[in-house]
PDB file of C-alpha atoms in Angstrom:
ATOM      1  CA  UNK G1454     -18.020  40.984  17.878  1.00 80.00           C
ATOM      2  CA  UNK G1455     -19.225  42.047  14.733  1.00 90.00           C
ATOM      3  CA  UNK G1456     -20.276  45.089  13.348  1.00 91.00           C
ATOM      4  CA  UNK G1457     -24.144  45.031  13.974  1.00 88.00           C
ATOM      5  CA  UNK G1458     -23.275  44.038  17.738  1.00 89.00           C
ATOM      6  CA  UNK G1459     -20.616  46.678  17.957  1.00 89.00           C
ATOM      7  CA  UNK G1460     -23.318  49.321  16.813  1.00 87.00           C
ATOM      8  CA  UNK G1461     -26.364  48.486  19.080  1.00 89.00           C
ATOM      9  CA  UNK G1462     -23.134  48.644  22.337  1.00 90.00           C
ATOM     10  CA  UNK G1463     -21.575  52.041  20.933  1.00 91.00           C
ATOM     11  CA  UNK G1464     -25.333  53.282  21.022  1.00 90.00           C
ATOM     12  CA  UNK G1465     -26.080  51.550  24.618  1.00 91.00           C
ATOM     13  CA  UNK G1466     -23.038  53.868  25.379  1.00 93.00           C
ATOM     14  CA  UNK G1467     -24.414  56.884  24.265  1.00 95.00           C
ATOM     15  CA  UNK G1468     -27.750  56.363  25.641  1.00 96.00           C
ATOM     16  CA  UNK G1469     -26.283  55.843  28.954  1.00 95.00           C
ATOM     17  CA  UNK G1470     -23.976  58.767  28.760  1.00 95.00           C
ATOM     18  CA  UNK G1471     -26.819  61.069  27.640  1.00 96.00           C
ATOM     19  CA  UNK G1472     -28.952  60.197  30.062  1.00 97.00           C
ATOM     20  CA  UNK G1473     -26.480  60.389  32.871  1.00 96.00           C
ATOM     21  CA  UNK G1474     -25.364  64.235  31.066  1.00 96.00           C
ATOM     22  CA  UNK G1475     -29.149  65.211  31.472  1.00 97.00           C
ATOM     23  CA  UNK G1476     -29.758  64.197  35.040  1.00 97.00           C
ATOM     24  CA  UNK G1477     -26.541  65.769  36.541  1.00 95.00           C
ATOM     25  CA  UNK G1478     -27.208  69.468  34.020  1.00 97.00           C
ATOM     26  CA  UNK G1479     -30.486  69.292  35.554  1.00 97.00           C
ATOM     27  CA  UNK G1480     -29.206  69.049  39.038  1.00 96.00           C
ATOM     28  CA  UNK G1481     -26.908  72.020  38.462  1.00 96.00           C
ATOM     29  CA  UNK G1482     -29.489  73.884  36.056  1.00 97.00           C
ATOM     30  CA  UNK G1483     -31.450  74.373  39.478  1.00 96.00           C
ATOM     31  CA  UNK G1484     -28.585  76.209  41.164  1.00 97.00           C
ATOM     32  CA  UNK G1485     -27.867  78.313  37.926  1.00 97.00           C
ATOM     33  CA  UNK G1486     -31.868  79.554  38.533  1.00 95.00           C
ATOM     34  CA  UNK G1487     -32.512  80.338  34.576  1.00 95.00           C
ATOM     35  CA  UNK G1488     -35.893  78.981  35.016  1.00 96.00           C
ATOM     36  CA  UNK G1489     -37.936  79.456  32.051  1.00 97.00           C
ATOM     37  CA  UNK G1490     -39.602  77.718  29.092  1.00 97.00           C
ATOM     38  CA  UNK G1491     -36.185  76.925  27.011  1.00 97.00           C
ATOM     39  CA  UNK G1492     -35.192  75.135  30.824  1.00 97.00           C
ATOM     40  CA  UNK G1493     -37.850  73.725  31.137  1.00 97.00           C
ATOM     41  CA  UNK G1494     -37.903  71.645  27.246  1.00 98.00           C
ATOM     42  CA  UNK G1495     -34.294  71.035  27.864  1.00 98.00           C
ATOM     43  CA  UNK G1496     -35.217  68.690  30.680  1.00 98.00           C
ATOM     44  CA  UNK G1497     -39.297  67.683  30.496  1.00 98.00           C
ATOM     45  CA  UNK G1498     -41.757  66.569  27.816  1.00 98.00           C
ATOM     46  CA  UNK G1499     -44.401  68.287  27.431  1.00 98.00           C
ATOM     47  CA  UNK G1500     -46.501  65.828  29.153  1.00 98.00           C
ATOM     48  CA  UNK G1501     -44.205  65.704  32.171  1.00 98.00           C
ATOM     49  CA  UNK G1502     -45.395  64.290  35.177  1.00 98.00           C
ATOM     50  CA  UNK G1503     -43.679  64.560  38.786  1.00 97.00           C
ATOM     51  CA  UNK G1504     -44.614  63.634  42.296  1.00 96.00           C
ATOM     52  CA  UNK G1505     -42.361  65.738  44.768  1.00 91.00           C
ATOM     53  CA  UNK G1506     -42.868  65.505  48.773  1.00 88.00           C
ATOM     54  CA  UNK G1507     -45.520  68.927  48.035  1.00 79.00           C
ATOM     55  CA  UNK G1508     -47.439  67.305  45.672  1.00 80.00           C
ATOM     56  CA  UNK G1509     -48.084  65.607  42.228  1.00 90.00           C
ATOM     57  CA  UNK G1510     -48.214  67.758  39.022  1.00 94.00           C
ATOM     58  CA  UNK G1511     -48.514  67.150  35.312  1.00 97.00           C
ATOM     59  CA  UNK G1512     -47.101  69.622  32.846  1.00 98.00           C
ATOM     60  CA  UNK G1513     -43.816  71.015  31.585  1.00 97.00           C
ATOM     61  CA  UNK G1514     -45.490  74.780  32.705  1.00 97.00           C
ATOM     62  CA  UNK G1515     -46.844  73.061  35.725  1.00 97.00           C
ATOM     63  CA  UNK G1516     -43.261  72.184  37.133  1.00 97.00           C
ATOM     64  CA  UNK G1517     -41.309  74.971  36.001  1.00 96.00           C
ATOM     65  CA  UNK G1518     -43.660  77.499  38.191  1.00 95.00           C
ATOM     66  CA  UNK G1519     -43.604  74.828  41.032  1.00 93.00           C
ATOM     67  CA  UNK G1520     -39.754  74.486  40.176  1.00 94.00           C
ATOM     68  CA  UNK G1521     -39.612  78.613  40.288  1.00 94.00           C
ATOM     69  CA  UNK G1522     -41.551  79.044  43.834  1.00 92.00           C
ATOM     70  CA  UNK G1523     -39.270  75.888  45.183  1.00 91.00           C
ATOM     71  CA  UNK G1524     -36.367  78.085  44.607  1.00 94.00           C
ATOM     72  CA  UNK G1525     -37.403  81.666  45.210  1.00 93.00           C
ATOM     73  CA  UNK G1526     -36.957  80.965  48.946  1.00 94.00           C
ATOM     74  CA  UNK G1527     -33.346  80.172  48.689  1.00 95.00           C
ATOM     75  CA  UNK G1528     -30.377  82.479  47.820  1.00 95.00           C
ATOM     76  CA  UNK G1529     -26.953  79.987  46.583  1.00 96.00           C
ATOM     77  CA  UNK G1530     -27.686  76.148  46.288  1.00 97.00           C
ATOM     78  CA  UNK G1531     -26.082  72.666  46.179  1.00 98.00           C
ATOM     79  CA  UNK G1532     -27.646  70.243  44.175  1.00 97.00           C
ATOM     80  CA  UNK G1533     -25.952  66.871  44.109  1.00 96.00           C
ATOM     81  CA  UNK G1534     -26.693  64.064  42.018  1.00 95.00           C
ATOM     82  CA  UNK G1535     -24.813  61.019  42.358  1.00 94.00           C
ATOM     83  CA  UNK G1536     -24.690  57.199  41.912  1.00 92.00           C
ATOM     84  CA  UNK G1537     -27.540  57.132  38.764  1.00 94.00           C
ATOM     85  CA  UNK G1538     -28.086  54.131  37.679  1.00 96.00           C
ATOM     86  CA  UNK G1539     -29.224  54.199  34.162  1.00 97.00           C
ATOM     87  CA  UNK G1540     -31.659  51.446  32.433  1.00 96.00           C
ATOM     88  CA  UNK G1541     -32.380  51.309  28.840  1.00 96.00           C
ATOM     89  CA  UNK G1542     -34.809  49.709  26.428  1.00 95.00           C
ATOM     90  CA  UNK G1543     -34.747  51.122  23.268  1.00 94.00           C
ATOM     91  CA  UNK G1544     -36.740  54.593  23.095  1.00 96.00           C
ATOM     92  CA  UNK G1545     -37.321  54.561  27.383  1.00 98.00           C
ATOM     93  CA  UNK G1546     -35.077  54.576  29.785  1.00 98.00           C
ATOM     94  CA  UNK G1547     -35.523  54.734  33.463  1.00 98.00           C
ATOM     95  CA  UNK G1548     -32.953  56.045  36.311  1.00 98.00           C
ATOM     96  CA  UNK G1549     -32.640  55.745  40.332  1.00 97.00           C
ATOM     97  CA  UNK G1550     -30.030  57.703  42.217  1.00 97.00           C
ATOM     98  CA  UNK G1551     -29.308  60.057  45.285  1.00 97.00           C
ATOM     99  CA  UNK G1552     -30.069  64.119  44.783  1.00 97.00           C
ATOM    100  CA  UNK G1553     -28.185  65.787  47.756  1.00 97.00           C
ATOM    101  CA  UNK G1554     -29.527  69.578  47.972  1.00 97.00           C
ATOM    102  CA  UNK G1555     -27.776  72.570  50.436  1.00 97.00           C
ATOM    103  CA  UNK G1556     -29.594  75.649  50.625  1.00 97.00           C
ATOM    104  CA  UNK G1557     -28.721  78.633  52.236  1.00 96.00           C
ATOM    105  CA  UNK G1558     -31.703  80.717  52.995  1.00 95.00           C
ATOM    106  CA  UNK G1559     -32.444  83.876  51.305  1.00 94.00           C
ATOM    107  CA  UNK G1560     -33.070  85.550  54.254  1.00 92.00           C
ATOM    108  CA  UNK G1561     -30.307  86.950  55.441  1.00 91.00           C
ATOM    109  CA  UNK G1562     -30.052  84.221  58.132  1.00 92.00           C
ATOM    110  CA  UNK G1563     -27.604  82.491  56.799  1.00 91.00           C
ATOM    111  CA  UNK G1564     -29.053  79.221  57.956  1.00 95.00           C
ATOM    112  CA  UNK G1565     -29.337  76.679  55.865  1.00 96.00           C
ATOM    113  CA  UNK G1566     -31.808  74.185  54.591  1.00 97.00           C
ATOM    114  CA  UNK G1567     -30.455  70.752  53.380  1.00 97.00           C
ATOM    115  CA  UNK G1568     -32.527  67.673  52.102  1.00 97.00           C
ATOM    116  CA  UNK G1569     -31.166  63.962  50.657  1.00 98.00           C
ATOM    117  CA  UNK G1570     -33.041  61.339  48.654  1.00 97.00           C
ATOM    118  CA  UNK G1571     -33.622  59.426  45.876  1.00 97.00           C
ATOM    119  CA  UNK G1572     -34.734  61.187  42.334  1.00 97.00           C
ATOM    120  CA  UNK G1573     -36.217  58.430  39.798  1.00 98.00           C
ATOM    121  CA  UNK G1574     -36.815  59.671  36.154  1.00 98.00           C
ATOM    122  CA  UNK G1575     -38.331  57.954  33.435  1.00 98.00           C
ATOM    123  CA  UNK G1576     -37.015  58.869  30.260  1.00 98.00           C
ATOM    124  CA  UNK G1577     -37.818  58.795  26.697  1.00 98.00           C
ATOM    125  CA  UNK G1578     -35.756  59.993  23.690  1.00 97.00           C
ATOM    126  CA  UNK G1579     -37.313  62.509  21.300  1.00 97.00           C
ATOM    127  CA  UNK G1580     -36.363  64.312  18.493  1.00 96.00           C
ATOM    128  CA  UNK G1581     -34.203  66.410  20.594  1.00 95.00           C
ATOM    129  CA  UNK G1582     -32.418  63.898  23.146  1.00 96.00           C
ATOM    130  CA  UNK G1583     -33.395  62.409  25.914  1.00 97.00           C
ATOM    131  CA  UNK G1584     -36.151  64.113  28.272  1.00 98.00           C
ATOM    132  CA  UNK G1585     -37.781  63.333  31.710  1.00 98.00           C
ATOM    133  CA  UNK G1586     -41.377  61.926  31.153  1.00 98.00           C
ATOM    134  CA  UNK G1587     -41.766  61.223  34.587  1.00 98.00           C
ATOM    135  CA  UNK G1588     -40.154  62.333  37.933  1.00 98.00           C
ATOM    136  CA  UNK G1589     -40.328  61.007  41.478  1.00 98.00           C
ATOM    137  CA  UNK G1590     -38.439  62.738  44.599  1.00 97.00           C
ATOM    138  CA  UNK G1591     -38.676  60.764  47.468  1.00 97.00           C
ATOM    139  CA  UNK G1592     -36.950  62.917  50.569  1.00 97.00           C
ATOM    140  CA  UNK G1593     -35.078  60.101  53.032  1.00 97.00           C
ATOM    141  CA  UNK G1594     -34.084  63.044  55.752  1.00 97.00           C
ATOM    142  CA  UNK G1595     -34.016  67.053  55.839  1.00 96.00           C
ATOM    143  CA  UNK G1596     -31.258  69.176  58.364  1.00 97.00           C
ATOM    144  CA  UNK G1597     -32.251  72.880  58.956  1.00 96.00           C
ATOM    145  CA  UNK G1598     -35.980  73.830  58.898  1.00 86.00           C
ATOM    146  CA  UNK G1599     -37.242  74.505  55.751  1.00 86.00           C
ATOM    147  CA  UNK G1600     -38.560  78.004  54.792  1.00 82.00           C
ATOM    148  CA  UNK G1601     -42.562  79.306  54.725  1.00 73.00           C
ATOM    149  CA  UNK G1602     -43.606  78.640  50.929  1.00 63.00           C
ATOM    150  CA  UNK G1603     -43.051  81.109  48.600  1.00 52.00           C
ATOM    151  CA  UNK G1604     -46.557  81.306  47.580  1.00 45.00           C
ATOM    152  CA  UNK G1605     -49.747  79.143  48.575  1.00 40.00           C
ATOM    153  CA  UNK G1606     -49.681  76.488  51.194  1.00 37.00           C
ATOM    154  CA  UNK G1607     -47.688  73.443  49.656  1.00 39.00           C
ATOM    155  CA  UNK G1608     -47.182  74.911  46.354  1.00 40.00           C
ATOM    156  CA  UNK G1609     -43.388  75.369  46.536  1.00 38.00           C
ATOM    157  CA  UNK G1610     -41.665  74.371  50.280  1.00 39.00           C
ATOM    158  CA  UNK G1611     -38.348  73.578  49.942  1.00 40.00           C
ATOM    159  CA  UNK G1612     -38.378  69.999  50.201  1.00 43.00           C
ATOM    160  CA  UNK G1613     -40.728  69.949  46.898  1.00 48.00           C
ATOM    161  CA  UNK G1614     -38.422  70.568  44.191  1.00 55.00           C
ATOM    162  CA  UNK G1615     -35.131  71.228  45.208  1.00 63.00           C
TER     163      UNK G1615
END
């Protein structure tokens, strides 16, 4: 292997490792519930699209209120993701894998709320890493029953975003 070959795998490497770094912090950024704008470029272009079992949206502000009324519902959360499998091609990238999510309702019930499926993000690397251009959560089963919405009808039940 020479040189050239041995950079273009080093940066495969990275990309892959970046990518997978960014999906699992923004698993566990949604049970550390600082939800604001910095969050919300960490993880989304601006242009962010995302169809969740409430709805389709478009917008980094868009998802982080959606993200904010998903949560407000819930008091300590599990979010799991696991088995990504990570595609890239050059500047894009595209990932499939399993988002496990406990929630133990806010309250005082003590019940909890807990939904599995699959999260798929494409990706595409900007001048600050890697961010999530577009977002699909598709929910395989649920255990519990999920709280009222925090807000308007279907802006924010707990299946939606977390």
């Amino acid at each position: 292997m020479d040189i050239t070959e041995m950079g273009h795998e080093l940066r495969a490497l990275t990309d892959r490792a970046g990518i997978e770094d960014l999906v699992g912090r923004y698993a566990r950024s949604l049970d550390e519930r600082v939800l604001d704008e910095e969050w919300a470029a960490a993880f989304h272009t601006e242009d962010v699209a995302v169809e969740w079992p409430v709805g389709t949206l478009h917008g980094r502000g868009a998802v982080l209120e959606l993200v904010r009324k998903a949560m407000a519902p819930f008091g300590p959360t599990v979010h799991l993701a696991t088995g990504t499998v990570v595609e890239v091609d050059g500047d894009r990238a595209s990932t499939r894998g399993a988002l496990l999510s406990t929630h133990v309702l806010a309250d005082g019930s003590g019940e909890l709320f807990v939904s599995a499926g699959h999260l798929d993000n494409e990706l595409v690397r900007t001048a600050d890493g890697w961010r999530i251009a577009r977002q699909s959560l598709r929910i395989a089963w649920t255990r519990g029953t999920p709280p009222a919405p925090a807000t308007q009808a279907g802006a924010g039940t707990a299946a939606g975003a977390g």
